[in-house]
PDB file of C-alpha atoms in Angstrom:
ATOM      1  CA  MET A   1       0.018  -0.002  -0.169  1.00  0.00           C
ATOM      2  CA  ILE A   2       2.928   2.550   0.844  1.00  0.00           C
ATOM      3  CA  LYS A   3       4.475   1.523  -2.891  1.00  0.00           C
ATOM      4  CA  TYR A   4       1.201   2.934  -4.463  1.00  0.00           C
ATOM      5  CA  SER A   5       0.702   5.931  -2.236  1.00  0.00           C
ATOM      6  CA  VAL A   6       4.047   6.823  -2.981  1.00  0.00           C
ATOM      7  CA  ALA A   7       3.411   6.510  -6.610  1.00  0.00           C
ATOM      8  CA  MET A   8       0.108   8.195  -6.554  1.00  0.00           C
ATOM      9  CA  GLY A   9       1.966  11.340  -4.662  1.00  0.00           C
ATOM     10  CA  ILE A  10       4.296  11.248  -7.620  1.00  0.00           C
ATOM     11  CA  ARG A  11       1.546  11.174  -9.795  1.00  0.00           C
ATOM     12  CA  VAL A  12       0.184  14.597  -8.310  1.00  0.00           C
ATOM     13  CA  LEU A  13       3.593  16.224  -8.590  1.00  0.00           C
ATOM     14  CA  CYS A  14       3.591  15.314 -12.399  1.00  0.00           C
ATOM     15  CA  ILE A  15      -0.006  16.732 -12.629  1.00  0.00           C
ATOM     16  CA  PHE A  16       1.400  20.165 -10.957  1.00  0.00           C
ATOM     17  CA  ALA A  17       4.613  20.260 -12.605  1.00  0.00           C
ATOM     18  CA  ILE A  18       2.641  20.355 -15.999  1.00  0.00           C
ATOM     19  CA  LEU A  19       1.203  23.649 -15.164  1.00  0.00           C
ATOM     20  CA  PHE A  20       4.597  25.474 -14.533  1.00  0.00           C
ATOM     21  CA  VAL A  21       6.635  23.544 -16.837  1.00  0.00           C
ATOM     22  CA  PRO A  22       6.956  25.669 -19.949  1.00  0.00           C
ATOM     23  CA  GLY A  23       6.798  24.376 -23.943  1.00  0.00           C
ATOM     24  CA  TRP A  24       7.441  21.106 -25.039  1.00  0.00           C
ATOM     25  CA  TRP A  25       9.087  19.909 -21.699  1.00  0.00           C
ATOM     26  CA  ALA A  26       5.693  19.547 -20.313  1.00  0.00           C
ATOM     27  CA  ILE A  27       5.203  16.512 -22.100  1.00  0.00           C
ATOM     28  CA  ILE A  28       7.558  14.675 -19.687  1.00  0.00           C
ATOM     29  CA  PRO A  29       5.129  15.250 -16.647  1.00  0.00           C
ATOM     30  CA  LEU A  30       1.963  14.629 -18.618  1.00  0.00           C
ATOM     31  CA  ILE A  31       3.530  10.962 -19.749  1.00  0.00           C
ATOM     32  CA  GLY A  32       4.272  10.313 -15.836  1.00  0.00           C
ATOM     33  CA  ALA A  33       0.917  11.540 -15.018  1.00  0.00           C
ATOM     34  CA  ILE A  34      -0.698   9.136 -17.483  1.00  0.00           C
ATOM     35  CA  PHE A  35       1.361   5.778 -17.102  1.00  0.00           C
ATOM     36  CA  LEU A  36       2.211   5.846 -13.669  1.00  0.00           C
ATOM     37  CA  PRO A  37      -1.032   4.847 -12.416  1.00  0.00           C
ATOM     38  CA  TYR A  38      -0.760   1.433 -14.370  1.00  0.00           C
ATOM     39  CA  PHE A  39       2.367   0.756 -13.284  1.00  0.00           C
ATOM     40  CA  ALA A  40       1.726   1.557  -9.527  1.00  0.00           C
ATOM     41  CA  VAL A  41      -1.323  -1.047  -9.595  1.00  0.00           C
ATOM     42  CA  VAL A  42       1.266  -3.526 -11.297  1.00  0.00           C
ATOM     43  CA  VAL A  43       3.695  -2.731  -8.283  1.00  0.00           C
ATOM     44  CA  ALA A  44       1.205  -2.907  -5.748  1.00  0.00           C
ATOM     45  CA  ASN A  45      -0.243  -6.251  -6.941  1.00  0.00           C
ATOM     46  CA  VAL A  46       3.368  -8.040  -7.021  1.00  0.00           C
ATOM     47  CA  SER A  47       3.287 -10.515  -4.522  1.00  0.00           C
ATOM     48  CA  THR A  48       5.998 -10.882  -1.859  1.00  0.00           C
ATOM     49  CA  ASP A  49       8.709 -13.033  -2.253  1.00  0.00           C
ATOM     50  CA  PRO A  50       7.669 -16.516  -2.521  1.00  0.00           C
ATOM     51  CA  ARG A  51      10.229 -17.940   0.079  1.00  0.00           C
ATOM     52  CA  ARG A  52       8.800 -15.840   2.841  1.00  0.00           C
ATOM     53  CA  ALA A  53       5.056 -16.983   2.384  1.00  0.00           C
ATOM     54  CA  GLU A  54       3.528 -18.921   4.765  1.00  0.00           C
ATOM     55  CA  VAL A  55       2.856 -22.460   3.706  1.00  0.00           C
ATOM     56  CA  GLN A  56      -0.064 -24.379   4.977  1.00  0.00           C
ATOM     57  CA  ARG A  57       0.380 -28.070   5.215  1.00  0.00           C
ATOM     58  CA  PRO A  58      -1.915 -30.852   4.602  1.00  0.00           C
ATOM     59  CA  GLY A  59      -1.201 -32.026   8.184  1.00  0.00           C
ATOM     60  CA  ASN A  60      -2.568 -28.812   9.648  1.00  0.00           C
ATOM     61  CA  ILE A  61      -6.201 -29.208   8.310  1.00  0.00           C
ATOM     62  CA  LEU A  62      -8.200 -30.699  10.781  1.00  0.00           C
ATOM     63  CA  PRO A  63     -11.042 -33.265   9.611  1.00  0.00           C
ATOM     64  CA  MET A  64     -14.784 -32.044  10.381  1.00  0.00           C
ATOM     65  CA  THR A  65     -17.335 -34.429  11.281  1.00  0.00           C
ATOM     66  CA  PRO A  66     -20.688 -33.961   9.554  1.00  0.00           C
ATOM     67  CA  PRO A  67     -23.526 -32.741  11.872  1.00  0.00           C
ATOM     68  CA  PRO A  68     -25.971 -35.759  12.924  1.00  0.00           C
ATOM     69  CA  PRO A  69     -28.958 -36.700  10.855  1.00  0.00           C
ATOM     70  CA  ALA A  70     -32.157 -35.157  11.877  1.00  0.00           C
ATOM     71  CA  GLY A  71     -34.672 -37.662  12.908  1.00  0.00           C
ATOM     72  CA  PRO A  72     -38.141 -38.598  10.769  1.00  0.00           C
ATOM     73  CA  ARG A  73     -40.281 -35.611  10.964  1.00  0.00           C
ATOM     74  CA  ASP A  74     -43.948 -36.536  12.115  1.00  0.00           C
ATOM     75  CA  ASP A  75     -46.149 -34.294  10.527  1.00  0.00           C
ATOM     76  CA  THR A  76     -49.051 -35.575  11.741  1.00  0.00           C
ATOM     77  CA  LYS A  77     -48.636 -34.623  15.506  1.00  0.00           C
ATOM     78  CA  ASP A  78     -50.871 -31.669  16.534  1.00  0.00           C
ATOM     79  CA  THR A  79     -49.026 -28.629  18.074  1.00  0.00           C
ATOM     80  CA  ASP A  80     -52.325 -27.325  19.720  1.00  0.00           C
ATOM     81  CA  GLU A  81     -52.571 -29.633  22.866  1.00  0.00           C
TER      82      GLU A  81
END
């Protein structure tokens, strides 16, 4: 998240630089303001080092017992009694 925030901060600076840079030099911050969001998202979505990821081994999975079956329903009982 920090990498993305830094990239968006640089993008804001590029937008302000467009207003103050004269002539054709304004194209450089304009290109930065246009393409920086794409690269910021790509960098933000890159996962961390796979060697550091925590691995869940099958031995840690606990078996789950199914719930007990419900008894036969008896719809003939009168509940008004």
